[in-house]
Amino acid sequence: MEEPRVGVFVCHCGINIGAYVKVPDLVEYAKKLPNVVHAERNLFTCSEEGISAIKKAIKEHNLNRVVVASCTPRTHEQLFRAACEEAGLNKYLFEFVNIRDQCSWVHMREPEKATEKAGDLIRMGIAKARLLEPLQEIEIKVTPAALVIGGGVVGMEAALNLARQDFDVHLVEKESELGGTLRSINKLFQTSEEAEKLIKTLVEQVKSHPKIYTHLSSKAKEVTGFIGNFDVNVDEKGEECKFNVGTIIVAIGAESLRPTGQYGYGKMTNVLTQLELEDHMKRGEPVGENIVMVNCVGARVPERTYCGRICCMTAIKNASLIKESNPKAKVWILHRDLMTYGVDFERYYRKAMELGVRFIRYSLERPPEVIGEGKVERIRVYHELWRREIELPCDMLVLTTPLIPAEDSQNISKMLKVSLDEFGFFLEAHLKLRPVEFAMDGVYVCGSARWPTDVTEGVSQAYAAAAKAAGPLRMGYVKAEAINASVNEVECTGCGLCELLCPFQAIELQLKRDRMVSHVNEAVCKGCGTCCAACRSGAITMHHFTDEQILAQVEALFG
Amino acid sequence: MTNGENGRKSVLVVGGGIAGMQSSIDLANMGFQVYLVEKAPSIGGRMAQLDKTFPTNDCAMCILAPKMMEANSHPNIDLLTYSEVEKVSGEVGKFEVKIRKKPAFVDWDKCTGCGLCVEGCPVTIPNEFDVGVGTRKAIYIFFAQAVPKKCVIDKREDRPCKAACIDACPVHTNVPGYLKLIAEGEFKAAYKLIRETNPFPAVVGRVCYAPCEKACNRGELDEPLCIRDLKRVPSDQWNIEELEVPVVAKTDKKVAVIGAGPAGLAAANDLALKGHSVTVLEALPEPGGMLRVGIPEYRLPNGILRQEIGYIEKLGVDIKTGVQVGRDITLKKLKEDYDAVFLAVGAHGGMRLGVEGEDIPGVMEGIGFLRAASLGQKVNVGKQVAVIGGGNTAIDCACTAMRLGAKEVTIVYRRSRAEMPASAEEVTAAEKEGIKIEFLTTPIGFSARNKKLAGMECVRMKLGEPDASGRPRPIPIEGSEFTIPVDTVIAALGQVAETDFVEELGVSLSKRGTIETDPKTGATNVEGLFAGGDVVTGPAYVIDAIAAGKKAARSIDQYLNGQALEPEEPAKEPEKFSKEEIEDRKKRFPARDRVKVREEPVKKRVQDFREVALGYSVEEGREEASRCLAGQIEGCIECRECERRCEPDAIVYTMKDETIELDVSAIIVATGLGLYDISPLTEYGYGKIKNVITAMEFERLTAASGPTMGELRRASDGRIPENIAFIQCVGSRDHRHKVYCSSVCCMHATKEAMLAYEHRPGTKSTIFYMDMRAVGKRFQEYILRAKKDYNVTYIRGRPGRIEVNPENENPIIWYEETTSGEVKKFEAELVVLAQAMVPQISEELARTLGVELDEEGFVKTPDKLLRPLDTTRPGIFACGYVHSPRDIPDSVTQASGAAGRAAEAIAGGK
């Protein structure tokens, strides 16, 4: 390694630092430290003046390491790194020392000690800077094609969005027809449009699009590789079909719970789920004059605590459709909390009341009871508002059940190395801010595969996932994190702990010279350091935070 | 900035909240050039106002800040904050957009966001970021983690006056600033502000000749502000002893100041604040110079002076009294021992009359007389006293003699009243006390009887042609001699500097014996030796001496830092109103009388040395201060305090609107949510009952970065509530207000209840609701957790009204419990209302964008099923709350979705 030539820039930050920490003393102090060939102070190092001072000093003093002692890397690291880069220095040869937040601000009342601590931190920073190594962000080429798993409305919309941006899309659907759950749906909320019609329009668009390759009666068997380069092996009607894609969207939807054993379901003839009712109505079969719907069957109960999100609306929609076609029919919805959130749902709920749909609130403690033999005849329910038990005549009992994770979820989760949540739905990278992404780069999720959604929400998510998937495809490359981990294969014992712990699935045991050793995929590694901390044989180096660098800092402090 | 630059298409995103940022980042990651327009000075939006977020209880700022940084540093995103969309024309693929960038009055290229300006700003305004529960200054950073972190001046109109007071003041004290603070009762802040330019606010508030008042523009309308008298209000109403001592990093430089008068101490003050070690050497037994021994106690009480000097000592200044340079130590030695020396010995030498009999006992020299009287030394004042001279010193001698027991005091002055150098009000005050003045009279000799002074022979004068001073020369009238019977004569003819001790270093002196300096820097001809105050100018005013001390301190600091001496830029001349301005201002600001300061009645005041001027009461002071013209406007009053403090010189008061024209291919609207005005819901008493607040107010009160640093306290008594009620659907699901469900309040209230518990474990929360809408992932489990671990009870029922328990100001909620049908009451310590939320888009903005709104004001989306994010105008998409009531994950999803749709539209898909 070339002899380090460190330049140190200490910032006054106006009086933010300067009034409490003796900046000129720090500069003089830094000048005396090993390998420091230049030290100066700036009123504001981040100002144009300060930045050009850094660039000038790099050239004039032939600096090959830069230390700035100022505020926080959170806001300013990129700026100073860029300054180094512009002066021809690898940006990872820059080290940040925070003497504002950690010295002048917190030790305002003890300026002497604040100065002393700032000196310590600068000494540590320089000690580390001397050992810094240049790092490169590698660019990984991206195959400009995507895989969409699931050919329901959500999957089709995602595929169309990408295809219209001129990317090849492989749409894999396990059934022999596209359309997913919507194929079983009668009419759609709000517009009362027939679901079949909607599917038909979409299917035509998908089938006629030259960029979309539809694989029906197909299942993705194997997916290997990483963002930009996934090798996909699809079982298409018994035949192997292989292709390479840059990104993947999971849109496998969900299934409707069949509440066997509850409210006579499976035993009594006139007990249906909402999904079965849809089919019933689609076929134009009679529903009777007295229809009772029970919400939250199998949902918001101790064994399945979650709310199905769209079930209330499904019940209200079907109740309204019945009332619209037969105003004389009596429809009761027995519900707990009614989840008609937002503008349209709440409005639709009010309209249903105007149509004459009766809403009766029940509590979990006193659920409705079924009366009848072989067939439901009446429903007994404690009416919370009337505060007494009532009995309702019942020609048809409709159970509103939540969506539950699709059967395939487990397999796909394993194949793609993405996680499921505690309910069995796919687990997003972050519940709040990364709802359609997985922790695994290049793989995205949308629709009811993640959480129950209606068409409107599902389609919005389809676009969202498509936007994420399109990013790398449009750019043609992805930049991998330069600060990553690497394995010393001689030291590695192949215990596999790192593979187990890696939150990004970047580590894999590989057979090398007759033994298993860890291998870090630098395209996937995020440089979190978990593996390095866990490695029992010290075989993993976390670049930019190497043991040598950190120990040098520790030694600079205590040594 | 054109579309397709470098072959890149661009997109405009309107709204910099979480949705707008997410759209921008996604589009930027797809390679589009993004212009993110935000009307506030920072991106961040509503989410930045939240303390934590459900259901993860992530700190909102912790997860938002990285997004803000990403949006800020992304090479494909141009942030246009503090900007609004003015015009949109064209169509998908080729929109032409005009953006108006509002003037921040701060050059953001220079501003470093250090916030020094904010601390100094005297104007306090309710903080919109804290939904009014906190305050901010007229210059402000939108919030602590703002991106970009830049200052903005909330300047709404031009200052109605010229602030001539500042220009007229020798130290340029921020008069409009401190008057504003006094008017608002912020006495400590006012004192600190005055002290920025003047270490003697309480002193100068008593003895200044107030050139500011002569310049005050209000004086051109009715009467000038009583600026001098107001200056003492802060220290009258608040104890200076409580002023905290700033911590300053010490340098290793030592400065000697000779003379502890106003010039010397002002310099010592400023040098100490720069970190230098300062030693002040004072010949007299007590510090203060002329303030101590030249101004009588009835005008300036010693205690006041002592306090302000005491603070300078607290700054680390070492004052050594009883040390006379030239006698006890040589200047040469000082020059060797210290890095710099400041000469500020004043002009304490008396002048002789030069007439016969001057040495007869009973004839005294004025300045010596005052000094002796001030220091409590024995002075023999007879019954019949004559004071010779026409300056303020003569008046002070006369009034002091009166208080020391003289029966009859006569001032003898050789010119007429018009030529008297003493201020007219002082002369009038003296006359009220019974002092006679013989004008056009000069003593020509004294006579003694029994070796005691018995008479002063005088001659009458007449006025002739102007002399060198510009005043008419007094000429004796022959034969007009007469004798005034006196037993004491005090000759107050003026003071001279005593500068013999500087000769050893060859300091150059004027003919008058004063030290010659560079008038801009205070430097003498000897390197490292500076001088200022009366020793340079001859006798002058206190404020001039302070100004001289400050000027020298600036130069000395530069000298010690090895810099070239660079004087401060000369101030501009005080400006007057034009005729038109006078007419305009008279219309706008009706005449208001000065509130005059009260004084001790004459009979009492002459008995002893009690202070004559009594100062203002709080009400009088605030009333008088509120006459200041600058303070009549909202927002920035252009006192220029920020400009004075800003080190990178970023303040630009003249900044104007800037129009930016952009060509973009698609537009995304993400303007977020507004809060519905719930004041018509009078049944809940919001705005009337102190302990009823909104959920967003609660949020700011629990936020660590909020106005209370996260301390949730009740407005009525500052107590931390332990029993909180939340009322849901306030304005939502209500046909009188908003029929829709705001979607997020159920979870929001649950989160706030949890936060209350986390802030104070054991806190009981009760949530009154209609339906508990918790439909997202882990939402139901969140509510179960709230019940189980956070002492939260949910009661189904809509409260009808809220009353107040007069004993403890607790709100009492009357409600019908739907499960029992009973009407019940519930007493809580604090009630939090789930205020309805509304789409934040004005009809005007919708028109500008050319998109239709639905009947509730949300952006209309014609195809809700397959094009849920498309608006009525092709190429324009919507996401987040302005699209439909959504929580954060849904908004973020829509934001990415809108980005996806925009990309598709640009590619030619419809």
mmCIF file of N, CA and C in Angstrom, chain A residues 449-494:
data_model
loop_
_atom_site.group_PDB
_atom_site.id
_atom_site.type_symbol
_atom_site.label_atom_id
_atom_site.label_comp_id
_atom_site.label_asym_id
_atom_site.label_seq_id
_atom_site.Cartn_x
_atom_site.Cartn_y
_atom_site.Cartn_z
ATOM 1 N N ALA A 449 -51.705 -11.546 -2.394
ATOM 2 C CA ALA A 449 -50.602 -12.401 -1.951
ATOM 3 C C ALA A 449 -49.940 -11.796 -0.722
ATOM 4 N N ARG A 450 -49.972 -10.464 -0.650
ATOM 5 C CA ARG A 450 -49.377 -9.770 0.495
ATOM 6 C C ARG A 450 -50.395 -9.545 1.608
ATOM 7 N N TRP A 451 -51.603 -9.182 1.199
ATOM 8 C CA TRP A 451 -52.664 -8.870 2.169
ATOM 9 C C TRP A 451 -53.948 -8.719 1.363
ATOM 10 N N PRO A 452 -55.091 -9.105 1.890
ATOM 11 C CA PRO A 452 -56.320 -9.032 1.087
ATOM 12 C C PRO A 452 -56.547 -7.640 0.492
ATOM 13 N N THR A 453 -56.857 -7.628 -0.789
ATOM 14 C CA THR A 453 -57.123 -6.339 -1.441
ATOM 15 C C THR A 453 -58.309 -6.497 -2.378
ATOM 16 N N ASP A 454 -58.985 -5.387 -2.641
ATOM 17 C CA ASP A 454 -60.008 -5.401 -3.677
ATOM 18 C C ASP A 454 -59.339 -5.075 -5.012
ATOM 19 N N VAL A 455 -60.125 -4.981 -6.070
ATOM 20 C CA VAL A 455 -59.542 -4.781 -7.392
ATOM 21 C C VAL A 455 -58.785 -3.438 -7.453
ATOM 22 N N THR A 456 -59.445 -2.382 -6.965
ATOM 23 C CA THR A 456 -58.838 -1.048 -7.025
ATOM 24 C C THR A 456 -57.475 -1.043 -6.344
ATOM 25 N N GLU A 457 -57.440 -1.562 -5.140
ATOM 26 C CA GLU A 457 -56.170 -1.561 -4.403
ATOM 27 C C GLU A 457 -55.153 -2.498 -5.037
ATOM 28 N N GLY A 458 -55.654 -3.642 -5.476
ATOM 29 C CA GLY A 458 -54.765 -4.627 -6.082
ATOM 30 C C GLY A 458 -54.104 -4.090 -7.342
ATOM 31 N N VAL A 459 -54.892 -3.394 -8.154
ATOM 32 C CA VAL A 459 -54.354 -2.847 -9.395
ATOM 33 C C VAL A 459 -53.340 -1.731 -9.084
ATOM 34 N N SER A 460 -53.655 -0.909 -8.092
ATOM 35 C CA SER A 460 -52.690 0.129 -7.687
ATOM 36 C C SER A 460 -51.380 -0.521 -7.277
ATOM 37 N N GLN A 461 -51.498 -1.616 -6.537
ATOM 38 C CA GLN A 461 -50.284 -2.325 -6.105
ATOM 39 C C GLN A 461 -49.554 -2.938 -7.293
ATOM 40 N N ALA A 462 -50.326 -3.399 -8.280
ATOM 41 C CA ALA A 462 -49.704 -3.985 -9.471
ATOM 42 C C ALA A 462 -48.815 -2.948 -10.150
ATOM 43 N N TYR A 463 -49.346 -1.734 -10.265
ATOM 44 C CA TYR A 463 -48.544 -0.661 -10.859
ATOM 45 C C TYR A 463 -47.318 -0.365 -9.999
ATOM 46 N N ALA A 464 -47.544 -0.401 -8.683
ATOM 47 C CA ALA A 464 -46.434 -0.109 -7.774
ATOM 48 C C ALA A 464 -45.323 -1.131 -7.941
ATOM 49 N N ALA A 465 -45.708 -2.402 -7.936
ATOM 50 C CA ALA A 465 -44.703 -3.458 -8.095
ATOM 51 C C ALA A 465 -44.029 -3.339 -9.456
ATOM 52 N N ALA A 466 -44.837 -3.003 -10.472
ATOM 53 C CA ALA A 466 -44.275 -2.861 -11.807
ATOM 54 C C ALA A 466 -43.278 -1.706 -11.858
ATOM 55 N N ALA A 467 -43.593 -0.614 -11.134
ATOM 56 C CA ALA A 467 -42.675 0.525 -11.108
ATOM 57 C C ALA A 467 -41.349 0.105 -10.493
ATOM 58 N N LYS A 468 -41.437 -0.673 -9.421
ATOM 59 C CA LYS A 468 -40.208 -1.132 -8.764
ATOM 60 C C LYS A 468 -39.436 -2.056 -9.698
ATOM 61 N N ALA A 469 -40.165 -2.956 -10.338
ATOM 62 C CA ALA A 469 -39.509 -3.931 -11.217
ATOM 63 C C ALA A 469 -38.926 -3.254 -12.449
ATOM 64 N N ALA A 470 -39.566 -2.163 -12.867
ATOM 65 C CA ALA A 470 -39.115 -1.485 -14.078
ATOM 66 C C ALA A 470 -37.810 -0.714 -13.849
ATOM 67 N N GLY A 471 -37.591 -0.271 -12.614
ATOM 68 C CA GLY A 471 -36.404 0.542 -12.328
ATOM 69 C C GLY A 471 -35.129 -0.070 -12.901
ATOM 70 N N PRO A 472 -34.744 -1.268 -12.407
ATOM 71 C CA PRO A 472 -33.508 -1.886 -12.919
ATOM 72 C C PRO A 472 -33.589 -2.194 -14.411
ATOM 73 N N LEU A 473 -34.774 -2.574 -14.877
ATOM 74 C CA LEU A 473 -34.897 -2.917 -16.299
ATOM 75 C C LEU A 473 -34.631 -1.700 -17.170
ATOM 76 N N ARG A 474 -35.160 -0.576 -16.745
ATOM 77 C CA ARG A 474 -34.976 0.646 -17.533
ATOM 78 C C ARG A 474 -33.527 1.113 -17.488
ATOM 79 N N MET A 475 -32.923 1.014 -16.298
ATOM 80 C CA MET A 475 -31.546 1.499 -16.169
ATOM 81 C C MET A 475 -30.574 0.580 -16.905
ATOM 82 N N GLY A 476 -30.909 -0.707 -16.967
ATOM 83 C CA GLY A 476 -30.028 -1.653 -17.647
ATOM 84 C C GLY A 476 -28.918 -2.193 -16.754
ATOM 85 N N TYR A 477 -28.813 -1.627 -15.583
ATOM 86 C CA TYR A 477 -27.797 -2.114 -14.640
ATOM 87 C C TYR A 477 -28.261 -1.816 -13.223
ATOM 88 N N VAL A 478 -27.692 -2.516 -12.275
ATOM 89 C CA VAL A 478 -27.873 -2.123 -10.871
ATOM 90 C C VAL A 478 -26.497 -1.942 -10.269
ATOM 91 N N LYS A 479 -26.429 -1.001 -9.362
ATOM 92 C CA LYS A 479 -25.163 -0.769 -8.683
ATOM 93 C C LYS A 479 -25.187 -1.538 -7.382
ATOM 94 N N ALA A 480 -24.179 -2.344 -7.171
ATOM 95 C CA ALA A 480 -24.120 -3.080 -5.915
ATOM 96 C C ALA A 480 -23.405 -2.215 -4.880
ATOM 97 N N GLU A 481 -23.718 -2.458 -3.642
ATOM 98 C CA GLU A 481 -23.096 -1.751 -2.532
ATOM 99 C C GLU A 481 -21.580 -2.022 -2.549
ATOM 100 N N ALA A 482 -20.801 -0.940 -2.508
ATOM 101 C CA ALA A 482 -19.344 -1.121 -2.541
ATOM 102 C C ALA A 482 -18.832 -1.608 -1.194
ATOM 103 N N ILE A 483 -19.519 -1.179 -0.140
ATOM 104 C CA ILE A 483 -19.098 -1.606 1.195
ATOM 105 C C ILE A 483 -19.773 -2.949 1.459
ATOM 106 N N ASN A 484 -19.056 -4.022 1.195
ATOM 107 C CA ASN A 484 -19.667 -5.340 1.340
ATOM 108 C C ASN A 484 -18.720 -6.288 2.072
ATOM 109 N N ALA A 485 -19.179 -7.516 2.200
ATOM 110 C CA ALA A 485 -18.392 -8.508 2.928
ATOM 111 C C ALA A 485 -17.716 -9.458 1.946
ATOM 112 N N SER A 486 -16.574 -10.003 2.356
ATOM 113 C CA SER A 486 -15.965 -11.047 1.524
ATOM 114 C C SER A 486 -15.395 -12.142 2.428
ATOM 115 N N VAL A 487 -15.292 -13.324 1.877
ATOM 116 C CA VAL A 487 -14.917 -14.482 2.689
ATOM 117 C C VAL A 487 -13.492 -14.933 2.348
ATOM 118 N N ASN A 488 -12.740 -15.171 3.379
ATOM 119 C CA ASN A 488 -11.427 -15.801 3.193
ATOM 120 C C ASN A 488 -11.667 -17.312 3.179
ATOM 121 N N GLU A 489 -11.609 -17.915 2.002
ATOM 122 C CA GLU A 489 -12.021 -19.314 1.868
ATOM 123 C C GLU A 489 -11.088 -20.282 2.594
ATOM 124 N N VAL A 490 -9.851 -19.847 2.851
ATOM 125 C CA VAL A 490 -8.920 -20.715 3.582
ATOM 126 C C VAL A 490 -9.347 -20.816 5.046
ATOM 127 N N GLU A 491 -9.774 -19.673 5.601
ATOM 128 C CA GLU A 491 -10.172 -19.647 7.012
ATOM 129 C C GLU A 491 -11.566 -20.229 7.229
ATOM 130 N N CYS A 492 -12.413 -20.147 6.227
ATOM 131 C CA CYS A 492 -13.809 -20.535 6.389
ATOM 132 C C CYS A 492 -13.935 -22.026 6.675
ATOM 133 N N THR A 493 -14.748 -22.353 7.714
ATOM 134 C CA THR A 493 -14.929 -23.759 8.065
ATOM 135 C C THR A 493 -16.201 -24.320 7.452
ATOM 136 N N GLY A 494 -16.939 -23.449 6.778
ATOM 137 C CA GLY A 494 -18.156 -23.917 6.121
ATOM 138 C C GLY A 494 -19.257 -24.277 7.100
#
